[in-house]
Coordinates of C-alpha atoms in Angstrom, one line a residue:
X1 CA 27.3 9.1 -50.2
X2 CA 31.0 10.0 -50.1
X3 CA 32.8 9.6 -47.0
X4 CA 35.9 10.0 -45.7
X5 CA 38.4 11.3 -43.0
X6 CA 37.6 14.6 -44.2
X7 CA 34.2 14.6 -45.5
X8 CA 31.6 15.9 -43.3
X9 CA 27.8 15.9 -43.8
X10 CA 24.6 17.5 -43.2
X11 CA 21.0 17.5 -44.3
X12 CA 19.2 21.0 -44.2
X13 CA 15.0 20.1 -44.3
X14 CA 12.7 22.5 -45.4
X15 CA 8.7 22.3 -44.8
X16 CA 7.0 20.3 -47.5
X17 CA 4.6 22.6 -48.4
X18 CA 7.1 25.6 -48.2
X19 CA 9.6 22.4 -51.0
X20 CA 6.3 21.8 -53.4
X21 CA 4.8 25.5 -53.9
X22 CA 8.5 27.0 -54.7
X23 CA 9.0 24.0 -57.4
X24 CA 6.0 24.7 -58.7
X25 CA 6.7 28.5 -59.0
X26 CA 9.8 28.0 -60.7
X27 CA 9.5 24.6 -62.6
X28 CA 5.5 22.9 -62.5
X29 CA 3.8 20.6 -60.8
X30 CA 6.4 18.3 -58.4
X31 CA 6.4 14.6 -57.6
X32 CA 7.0 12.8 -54.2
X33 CA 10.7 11.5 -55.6
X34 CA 11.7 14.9 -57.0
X35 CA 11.4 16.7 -54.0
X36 CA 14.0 15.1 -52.3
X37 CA 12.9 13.6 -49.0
X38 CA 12.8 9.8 -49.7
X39 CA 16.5 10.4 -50.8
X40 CA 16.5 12.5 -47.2
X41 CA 15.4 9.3 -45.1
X42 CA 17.6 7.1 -47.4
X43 CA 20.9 9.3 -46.4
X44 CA 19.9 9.1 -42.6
X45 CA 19.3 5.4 -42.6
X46 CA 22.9 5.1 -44.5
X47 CA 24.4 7.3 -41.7
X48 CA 23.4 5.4 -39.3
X49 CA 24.4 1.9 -40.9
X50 CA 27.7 3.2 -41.3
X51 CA 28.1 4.8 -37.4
X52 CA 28.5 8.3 -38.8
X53 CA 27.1 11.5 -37.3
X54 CA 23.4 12.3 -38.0
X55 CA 23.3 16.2 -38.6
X56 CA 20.0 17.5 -39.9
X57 CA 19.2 21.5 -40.1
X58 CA 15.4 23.0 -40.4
X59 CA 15.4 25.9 -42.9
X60 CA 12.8 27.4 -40.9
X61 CA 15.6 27.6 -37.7
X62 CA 18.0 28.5 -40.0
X63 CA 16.0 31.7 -41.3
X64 CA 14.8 33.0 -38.1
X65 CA 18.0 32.3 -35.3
X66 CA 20.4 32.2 -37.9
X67 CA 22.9 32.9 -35.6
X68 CA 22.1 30.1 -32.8
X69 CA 21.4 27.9 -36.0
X70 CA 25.0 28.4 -38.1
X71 CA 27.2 28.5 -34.3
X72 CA 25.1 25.0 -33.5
X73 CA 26.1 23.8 -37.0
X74 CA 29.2 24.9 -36.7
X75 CA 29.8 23.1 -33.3
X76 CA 28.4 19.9 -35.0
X77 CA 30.8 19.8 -38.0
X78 CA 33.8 20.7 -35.7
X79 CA 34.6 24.0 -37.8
X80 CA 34.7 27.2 -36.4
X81 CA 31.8 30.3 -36.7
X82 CA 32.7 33.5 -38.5
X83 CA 30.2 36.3 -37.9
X84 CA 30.8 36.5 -41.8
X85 CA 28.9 33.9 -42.1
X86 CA 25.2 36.0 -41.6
X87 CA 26.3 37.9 -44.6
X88 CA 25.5 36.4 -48.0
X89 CA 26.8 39.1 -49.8
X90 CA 30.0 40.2 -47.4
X91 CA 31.1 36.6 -46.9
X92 CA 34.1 35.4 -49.0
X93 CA 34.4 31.8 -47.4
X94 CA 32.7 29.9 -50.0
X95 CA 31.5 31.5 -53.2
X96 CA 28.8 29.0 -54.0
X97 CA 26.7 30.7 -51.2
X98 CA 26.5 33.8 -53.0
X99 CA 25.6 31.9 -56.0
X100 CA 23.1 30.0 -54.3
X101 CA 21.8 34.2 -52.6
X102 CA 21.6 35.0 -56.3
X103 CA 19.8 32.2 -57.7
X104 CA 17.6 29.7 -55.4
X105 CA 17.2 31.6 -52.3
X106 CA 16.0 34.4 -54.0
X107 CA 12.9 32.4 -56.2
X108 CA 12.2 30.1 -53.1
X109 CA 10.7 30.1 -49.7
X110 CA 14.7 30.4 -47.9
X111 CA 13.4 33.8 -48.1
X112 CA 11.1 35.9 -46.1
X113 CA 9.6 37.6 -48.9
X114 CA 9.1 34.4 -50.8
X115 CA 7.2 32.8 -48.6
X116 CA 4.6 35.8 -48.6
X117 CA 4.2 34.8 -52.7
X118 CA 2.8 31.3 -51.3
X119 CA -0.5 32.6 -49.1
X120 CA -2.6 30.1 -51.2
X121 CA -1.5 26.6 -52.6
X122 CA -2.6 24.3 -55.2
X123 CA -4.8 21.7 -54.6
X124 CA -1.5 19.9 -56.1
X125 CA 0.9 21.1 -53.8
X126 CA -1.0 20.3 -50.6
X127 CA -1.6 16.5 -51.9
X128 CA 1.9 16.2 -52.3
X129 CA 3.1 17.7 -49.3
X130 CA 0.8 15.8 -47.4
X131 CA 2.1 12.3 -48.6
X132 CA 5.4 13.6 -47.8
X133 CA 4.1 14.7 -44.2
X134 CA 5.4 11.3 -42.6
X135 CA 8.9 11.3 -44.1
X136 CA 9.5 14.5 -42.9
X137 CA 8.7 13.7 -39.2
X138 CA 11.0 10.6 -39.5
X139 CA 13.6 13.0 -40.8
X140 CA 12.4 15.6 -37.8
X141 CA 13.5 13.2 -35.4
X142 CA 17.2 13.3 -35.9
X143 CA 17.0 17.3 -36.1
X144 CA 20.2 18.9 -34.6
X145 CA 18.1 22.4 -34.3
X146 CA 14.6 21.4 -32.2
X147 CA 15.5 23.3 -29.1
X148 CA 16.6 26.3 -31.0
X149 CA 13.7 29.1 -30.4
X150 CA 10.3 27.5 -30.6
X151 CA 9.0 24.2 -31.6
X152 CA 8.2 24.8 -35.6
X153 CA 4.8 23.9 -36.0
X154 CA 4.8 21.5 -38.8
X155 CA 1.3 22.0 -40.9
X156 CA -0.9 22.2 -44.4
X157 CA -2.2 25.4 -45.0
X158 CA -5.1 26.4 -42.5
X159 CA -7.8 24.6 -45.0
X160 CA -5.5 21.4 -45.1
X161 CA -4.2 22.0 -41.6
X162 CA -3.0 18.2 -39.4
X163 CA -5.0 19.3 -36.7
X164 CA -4.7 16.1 -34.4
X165 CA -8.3 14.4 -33.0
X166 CA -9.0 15.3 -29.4
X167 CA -9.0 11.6 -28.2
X168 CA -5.7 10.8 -31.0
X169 CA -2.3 10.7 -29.2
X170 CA 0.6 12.9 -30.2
X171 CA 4.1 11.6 -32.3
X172 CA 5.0 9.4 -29.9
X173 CA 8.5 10.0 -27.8
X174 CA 10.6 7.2 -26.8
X175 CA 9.8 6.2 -23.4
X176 CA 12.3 6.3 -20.7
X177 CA 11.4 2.5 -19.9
X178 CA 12.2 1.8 -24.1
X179 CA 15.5 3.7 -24.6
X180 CA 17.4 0.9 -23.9
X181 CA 15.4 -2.1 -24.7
X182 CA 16.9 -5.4 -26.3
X183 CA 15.2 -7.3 -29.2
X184 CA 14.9 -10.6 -30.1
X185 CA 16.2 -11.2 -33.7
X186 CA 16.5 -14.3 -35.4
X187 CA 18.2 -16.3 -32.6
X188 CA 19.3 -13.7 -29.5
X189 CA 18.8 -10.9 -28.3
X190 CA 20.3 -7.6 -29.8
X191 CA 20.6 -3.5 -27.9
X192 CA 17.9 -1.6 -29.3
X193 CA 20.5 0.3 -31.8
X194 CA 21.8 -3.0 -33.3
X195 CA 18.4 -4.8 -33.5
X196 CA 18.7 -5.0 -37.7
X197 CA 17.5 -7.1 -40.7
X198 CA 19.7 -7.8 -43.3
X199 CA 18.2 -5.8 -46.7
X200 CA 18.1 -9.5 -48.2
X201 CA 15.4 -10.2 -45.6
X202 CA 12.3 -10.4 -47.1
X203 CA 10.6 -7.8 -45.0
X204 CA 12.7 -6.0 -46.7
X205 CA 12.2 -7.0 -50.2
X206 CA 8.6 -7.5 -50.1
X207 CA 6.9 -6.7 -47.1
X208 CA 6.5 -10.7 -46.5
X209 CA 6.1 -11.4 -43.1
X210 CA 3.5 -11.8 -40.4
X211 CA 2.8 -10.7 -37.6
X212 CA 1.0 -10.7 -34.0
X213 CA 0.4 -8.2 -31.4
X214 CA 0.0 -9.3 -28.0
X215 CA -0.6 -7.8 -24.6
X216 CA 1.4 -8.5 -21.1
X217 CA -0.4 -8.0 -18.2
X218 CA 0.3 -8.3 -14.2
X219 CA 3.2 -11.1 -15.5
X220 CA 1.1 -12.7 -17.8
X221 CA 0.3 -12.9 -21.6
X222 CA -3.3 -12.5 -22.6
X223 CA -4.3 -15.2 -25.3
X224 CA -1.0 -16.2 -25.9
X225 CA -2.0 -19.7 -27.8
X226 CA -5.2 -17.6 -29.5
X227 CA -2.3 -15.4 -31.2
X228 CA 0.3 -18.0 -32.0
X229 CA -2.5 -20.1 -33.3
X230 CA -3.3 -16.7 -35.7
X231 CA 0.4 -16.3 -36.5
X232 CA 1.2 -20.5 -37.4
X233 CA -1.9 -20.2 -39.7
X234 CA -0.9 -17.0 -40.9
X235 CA 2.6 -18.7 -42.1
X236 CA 0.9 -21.7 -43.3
X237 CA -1.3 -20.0 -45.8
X238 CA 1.7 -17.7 -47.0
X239 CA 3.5 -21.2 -47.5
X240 CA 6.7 -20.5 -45.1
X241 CA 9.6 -22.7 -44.7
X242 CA 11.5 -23.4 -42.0
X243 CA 9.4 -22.2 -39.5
X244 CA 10.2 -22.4 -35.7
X245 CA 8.8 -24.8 -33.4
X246 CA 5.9 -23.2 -31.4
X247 CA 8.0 -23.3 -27.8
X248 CA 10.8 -21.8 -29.5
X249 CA 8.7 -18.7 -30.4
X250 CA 7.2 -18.7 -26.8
X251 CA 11.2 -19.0 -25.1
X252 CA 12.4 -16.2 -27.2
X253 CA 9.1 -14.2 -26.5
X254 CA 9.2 -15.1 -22.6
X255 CA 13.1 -14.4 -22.5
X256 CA 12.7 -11.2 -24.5
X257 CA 9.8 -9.6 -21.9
X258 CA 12.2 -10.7 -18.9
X259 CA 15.0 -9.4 -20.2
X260 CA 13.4 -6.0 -20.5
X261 CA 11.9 -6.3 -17.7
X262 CA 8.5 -5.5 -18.8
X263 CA 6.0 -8.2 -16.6
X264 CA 2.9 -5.1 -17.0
X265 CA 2.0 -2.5 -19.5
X266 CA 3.6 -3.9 -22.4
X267 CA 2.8 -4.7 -26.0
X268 CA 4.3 -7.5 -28.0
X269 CA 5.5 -7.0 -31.5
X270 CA 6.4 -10.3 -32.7
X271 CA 6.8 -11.1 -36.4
X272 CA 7.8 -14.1 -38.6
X273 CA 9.4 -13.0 -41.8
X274 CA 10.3 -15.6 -44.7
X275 CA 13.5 -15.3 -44.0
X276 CA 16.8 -14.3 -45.9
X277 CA 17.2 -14.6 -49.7
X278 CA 20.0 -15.2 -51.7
X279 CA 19.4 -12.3 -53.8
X280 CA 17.0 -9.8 -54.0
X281 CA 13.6 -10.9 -55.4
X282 CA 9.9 -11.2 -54.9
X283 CA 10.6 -15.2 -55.4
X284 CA 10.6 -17.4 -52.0
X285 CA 12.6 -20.4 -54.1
X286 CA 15.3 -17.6 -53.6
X287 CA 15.0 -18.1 -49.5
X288 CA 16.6 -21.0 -48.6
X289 CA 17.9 -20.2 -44.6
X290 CA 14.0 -20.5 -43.2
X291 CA 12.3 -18.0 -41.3
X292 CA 13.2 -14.9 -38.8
X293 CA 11.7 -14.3 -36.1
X294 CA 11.5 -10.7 -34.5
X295 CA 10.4 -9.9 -30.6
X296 CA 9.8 -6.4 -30.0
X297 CA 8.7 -5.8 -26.6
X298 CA 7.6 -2.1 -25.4
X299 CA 6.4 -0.7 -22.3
X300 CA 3.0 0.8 -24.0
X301 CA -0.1 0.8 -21.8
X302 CA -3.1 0.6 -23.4
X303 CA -3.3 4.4 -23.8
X304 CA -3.0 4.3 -28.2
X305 CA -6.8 6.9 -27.7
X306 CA -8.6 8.2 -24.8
X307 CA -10.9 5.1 -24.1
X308 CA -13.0 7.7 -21.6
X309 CA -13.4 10.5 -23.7
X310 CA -13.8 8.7 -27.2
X311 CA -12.5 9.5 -30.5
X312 CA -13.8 11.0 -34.3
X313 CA -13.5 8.7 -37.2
X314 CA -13.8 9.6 -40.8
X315 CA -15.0 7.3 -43.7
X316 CA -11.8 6.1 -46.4
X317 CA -12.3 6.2 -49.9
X318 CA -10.3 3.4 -50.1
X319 CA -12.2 -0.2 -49.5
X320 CA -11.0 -3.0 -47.1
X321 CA -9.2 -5.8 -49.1
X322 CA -11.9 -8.7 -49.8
X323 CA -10.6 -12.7 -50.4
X324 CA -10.7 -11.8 -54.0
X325 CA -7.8 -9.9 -53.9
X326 CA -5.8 -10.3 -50.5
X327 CA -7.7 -12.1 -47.7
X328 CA -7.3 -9.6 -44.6
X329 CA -7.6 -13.1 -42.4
X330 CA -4.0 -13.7 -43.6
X331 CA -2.2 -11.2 -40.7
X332 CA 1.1 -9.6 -43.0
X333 CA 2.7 -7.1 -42.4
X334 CA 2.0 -5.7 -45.8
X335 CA -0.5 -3.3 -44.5
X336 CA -0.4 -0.6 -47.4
X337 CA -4.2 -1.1 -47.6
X338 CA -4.3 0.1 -43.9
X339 CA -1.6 2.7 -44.0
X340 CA -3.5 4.9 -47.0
X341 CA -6.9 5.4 -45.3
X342 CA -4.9 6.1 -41.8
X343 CA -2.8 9.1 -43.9
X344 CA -6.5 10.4 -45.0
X345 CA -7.4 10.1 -41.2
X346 CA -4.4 11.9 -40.2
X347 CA -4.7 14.9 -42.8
X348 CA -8.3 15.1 -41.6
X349 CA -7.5 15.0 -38.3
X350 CA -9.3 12.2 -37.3
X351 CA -8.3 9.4 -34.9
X352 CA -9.0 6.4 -37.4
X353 CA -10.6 6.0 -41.1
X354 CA -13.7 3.6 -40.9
X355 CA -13.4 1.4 -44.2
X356 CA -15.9 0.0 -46.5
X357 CA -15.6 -3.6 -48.2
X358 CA -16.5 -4.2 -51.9
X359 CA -20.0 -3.8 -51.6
X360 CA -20.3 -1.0 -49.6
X361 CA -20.5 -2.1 -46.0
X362 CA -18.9 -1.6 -43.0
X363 CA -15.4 -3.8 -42.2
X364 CA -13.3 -2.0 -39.7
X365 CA -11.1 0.8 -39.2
X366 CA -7.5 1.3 -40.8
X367 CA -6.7 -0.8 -37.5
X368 CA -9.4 -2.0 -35.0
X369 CA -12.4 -4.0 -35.8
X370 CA -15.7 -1.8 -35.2
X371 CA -19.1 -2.5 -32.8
X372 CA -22.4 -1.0 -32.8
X373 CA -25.0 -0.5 -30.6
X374 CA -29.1 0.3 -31.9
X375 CA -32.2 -0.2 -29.5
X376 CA -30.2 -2.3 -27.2
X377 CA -28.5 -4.9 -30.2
X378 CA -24.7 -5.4 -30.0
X379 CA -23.4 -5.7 -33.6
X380 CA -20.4 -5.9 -35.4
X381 CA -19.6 -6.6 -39.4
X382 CA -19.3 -10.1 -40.3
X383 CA -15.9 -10.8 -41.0
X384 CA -15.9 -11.2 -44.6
X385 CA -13.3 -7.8 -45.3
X386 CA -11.5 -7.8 -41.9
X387 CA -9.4 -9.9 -40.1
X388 CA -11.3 -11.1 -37.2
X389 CA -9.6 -9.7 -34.1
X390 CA -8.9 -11.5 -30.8
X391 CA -10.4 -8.8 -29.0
X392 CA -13.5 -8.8 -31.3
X393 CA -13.8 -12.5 -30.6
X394 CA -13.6 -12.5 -26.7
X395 CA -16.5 -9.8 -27.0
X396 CA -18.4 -11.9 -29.1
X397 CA -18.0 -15.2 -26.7
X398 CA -17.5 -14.0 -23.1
X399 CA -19.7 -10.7 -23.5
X400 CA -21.9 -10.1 -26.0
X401 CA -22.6 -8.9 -29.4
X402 CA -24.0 -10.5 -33.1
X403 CA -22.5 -10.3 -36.7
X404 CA -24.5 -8.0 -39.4
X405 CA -23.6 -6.8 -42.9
X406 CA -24.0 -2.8 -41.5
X407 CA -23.7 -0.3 -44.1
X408 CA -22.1 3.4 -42.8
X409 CA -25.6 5.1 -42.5
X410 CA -26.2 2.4 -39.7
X411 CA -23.4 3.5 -37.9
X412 CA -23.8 7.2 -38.5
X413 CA -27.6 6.1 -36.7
X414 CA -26.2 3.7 -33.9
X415 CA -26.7 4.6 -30.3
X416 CA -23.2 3.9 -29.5
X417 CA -20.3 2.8 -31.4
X418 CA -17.2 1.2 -30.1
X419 CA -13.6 0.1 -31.5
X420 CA -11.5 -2.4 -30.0
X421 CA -7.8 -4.2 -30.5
X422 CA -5.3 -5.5 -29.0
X423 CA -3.2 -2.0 -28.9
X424 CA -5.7 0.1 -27.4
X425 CA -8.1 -2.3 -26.0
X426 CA -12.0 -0.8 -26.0
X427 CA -12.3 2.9 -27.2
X428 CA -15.8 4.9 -27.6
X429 CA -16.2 6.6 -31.5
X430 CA -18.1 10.2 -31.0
X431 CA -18.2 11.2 -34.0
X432 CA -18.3 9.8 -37.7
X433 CA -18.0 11.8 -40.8
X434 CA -18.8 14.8 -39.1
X435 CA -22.0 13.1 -37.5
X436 CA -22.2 13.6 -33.5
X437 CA -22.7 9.4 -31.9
X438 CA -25.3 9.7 -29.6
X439 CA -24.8 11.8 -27.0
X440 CA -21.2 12.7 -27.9
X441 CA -19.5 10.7 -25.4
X442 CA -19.0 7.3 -24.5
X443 CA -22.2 5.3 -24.0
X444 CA -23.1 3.4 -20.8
X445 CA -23.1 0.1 -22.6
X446 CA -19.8 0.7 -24.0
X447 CA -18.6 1.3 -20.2
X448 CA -19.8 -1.7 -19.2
X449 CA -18.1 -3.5 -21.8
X450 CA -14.8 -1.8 -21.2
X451 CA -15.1 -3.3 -17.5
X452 CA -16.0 -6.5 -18.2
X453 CA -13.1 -6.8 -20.4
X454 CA -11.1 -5.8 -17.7
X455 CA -12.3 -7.7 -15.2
X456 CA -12.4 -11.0 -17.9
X457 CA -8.3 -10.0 -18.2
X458 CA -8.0 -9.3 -14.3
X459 CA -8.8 -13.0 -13.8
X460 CA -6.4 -14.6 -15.5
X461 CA -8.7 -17.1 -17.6
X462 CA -6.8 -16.2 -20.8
X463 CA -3.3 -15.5 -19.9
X464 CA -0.4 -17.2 -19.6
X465 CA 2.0 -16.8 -16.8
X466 CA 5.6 -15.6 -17.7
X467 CA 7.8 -18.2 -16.4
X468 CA 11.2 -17.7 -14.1
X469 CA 12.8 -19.5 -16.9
X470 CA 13.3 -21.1 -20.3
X471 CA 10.4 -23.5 -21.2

């Protein structure tokens, strides 16, 4: 982290797979910290803090077009390109390249015959790089080589292969309408690129913070009061101080949605973190400034899966956090336990991971509560493992639909099978575990659900109007 007047920087990013089969070759079996990405992501975030260039090169671009790919670096560093440069051996600029020919190129995948050494992986090797798999598309997003020849298609071998679901959306781009949004932070509103915690926060520290997502639509905010009622009792039972009143919440909330301009289609981020510490610890006697609170406001249509054509699940190995360990009614935003089986649903290709509780039944997916349909009976798991969702419960009470301890051969059996949340609304499940939902499409029942809940939003019953000023 040396910088200076003089000092320039770049990060060159290789595949993970291509990083974890060359360790092994040379030194054994390789750990997530040893192969260098989190120390990757760390050097980009500390670029960014301090306002300096952002330069990362794909090995992959730098193998094939090494031309385009040494000129374009070249351009970025302000140095000029020698044609000695595509020489290793010729090139008498900088000797530690030819050291570097002799030594690593040579034993790992740099090279084109190297890579033809690595046709099969360990089972090792493909764990590893598939826990890696989401660092490296965060560092992927600052690459300074995308456009050069053709889009590197970032994969596990073809057994392991992140084949994405039919009905699961690609890595999201920024939207035009979110490039330059502004974010409500602690008491105003911030640009986008200076919307920031301090690392005291205790987000930061320990993940503490809740959180509520919430819906605008037509100008109004679907079950606002439901969801701050969720959030104030979310706080209360993580015993935060200083908490803001509920209309300041609502002003900031209202003035951030106006502000961007975002009266239809948008989704609502807001979270409530402890607040600042005084040093870093796990310890809230060390927060002593009150709570933060955090507006994120995006334009984000309730398009998360195809809601017409429907979407595979697969079942996690992981099980849904009961109330003797970490009730899931208490909404934080420390959602390891939902983050794991969602990586097992991405490596599998699936939309969602559909997760058990303690004794083997049903809860909900990695992010949506779950319904069921058999001989004409709506059902949907008591919820004992999940957090009861606001969607889930305006099913329950303005449509239809009983609770049920339902084990996963139930669903595997069901007639039709539905998820639903606030991100993505209503959303038809085809396929479970590799088991075809009943006719392998959405089912008429679950159509007539997804238009009642429309036409329940359409009339306003729920929503709040976004006022033409501060309340």
């Amino acid at each position: 982290r040396v910088h200076g007047d003089n000092i320039k920087h770049f990060i060159l990013v290789r595949k993970p797979l291509d990083v974890c089969a060359s360790w092994e070759k040379i030194i054994g079996k390789v750990s997530i910290m040893e192969t260098g990405y989190i120390d990757m992501a760390n050097c980009i975030q500390y670029f960014l803090e301090m306002d300096m260039p952002v330069i990362v090169i794909e090995s992959e671009k730098l193998l094939q077009y090494p031309k385009e790919t040494l000129t374009r670096l070249c351009s970025l560093l302000d140095i000029p390109f020698y044609e000695e440069m595509l020489s290793w051996e010729d090139s008498k600029l900088d000797t530690p390249w030819e050291t570097f020919n002799s030594t690593t190129r040579s034993l790992t995948s740099f090279d084109d015959s190297a890579l033809k050494q690595f046709k099969t992986y360990s089972e090792h090797a493909r764990d590893v790089a598939a826990q890696i798999y989401p660092i490296y598309q965060f560092i992927l997003k600052y690459s300074s080589t995308a456009d050069i020849g053709r889009t590197p298609q970032v994969s596990i071998d073809a057994e392991r292969a992140l084949v994405p679901d039919p009905g699961s959306p690609p890595v999201p781009q920024i939207h035009e309408k979110n490039k330059n949004l502004l974010i409500w932070v602690g008491d105003r509103l911030w640009s986008r690129n200076d919307a920031k915690v301090s690392v005291f926060d205790s987000s930061v520290q320990g993940g503490d913070a809740v959180w509520e997502g919430i819906r605008v639509y037509k100008g109004s905010v679907f079950k606002l009061d439901r969801h701050l009622d969720r959030l104030y009792d979310s706080a209360k039972i993580m015993h935060f101080q200083g908490i803001p009143s509920r209309d300041f919440v609502k002003n900031a909330l209202f003035r951030t949605v106006q502000a961007n301009g975002l009266l239809d289609g948008a989704h609502i981020r807001l979270t409530l973190t402890r607040g600042l510490k005084t040093s870093s610890s796990m310890n809230p006697k060390f927060n002593t400034k009150g709570c933060c609170l955090i507006v994120l406001a995006e334009f984000k249509p309730p398009a998360t899966f195809d809601n017409s054509k429907g979407v595979s699940l697969i079942s996690s190995s992981g099980r849904r956090n009961g109330p003797d360990c970490l009730d899931s009614k208490i909404h934080h935003t420390n959602l390891i336990n939902n983050i794991l089986p969602k990586i097992q649903a991405n490596n599998a290709g699936a939309a969602e991971a559909l997760m058990l509780d303690s004794r083997g039944f049903v809860s909900e997916t990695n992010s949506c509560n779950v319904f069921m349909l058999k001989r004409g009976k709506l059902l949907t798991p008591f919820a004992n493992n999940c957090l009861p969702g606001i969607t889930r419960d305006t099913i329950l009470t303005e449509i239809d639909g009983k609770e049920a301890d339902l084990s996963l051969a139930e669903f595997y059996a069901a007639d039709e099978v539905f998820m639903c949340g606030t991100v993505g609304e209503l959303t038809p499940v085809i396929e479970i575990d590799g088991r075809v939902i009943g006719m392998g499409k959405g089912g008429p029942t679950t159509k007539q659900i997804q238009e009642k809940f429309r036409q329940l939003v359409d009339s306003g019953k729920y929503s709040e109007i976004i006022p033409n000023k501060e309340i």
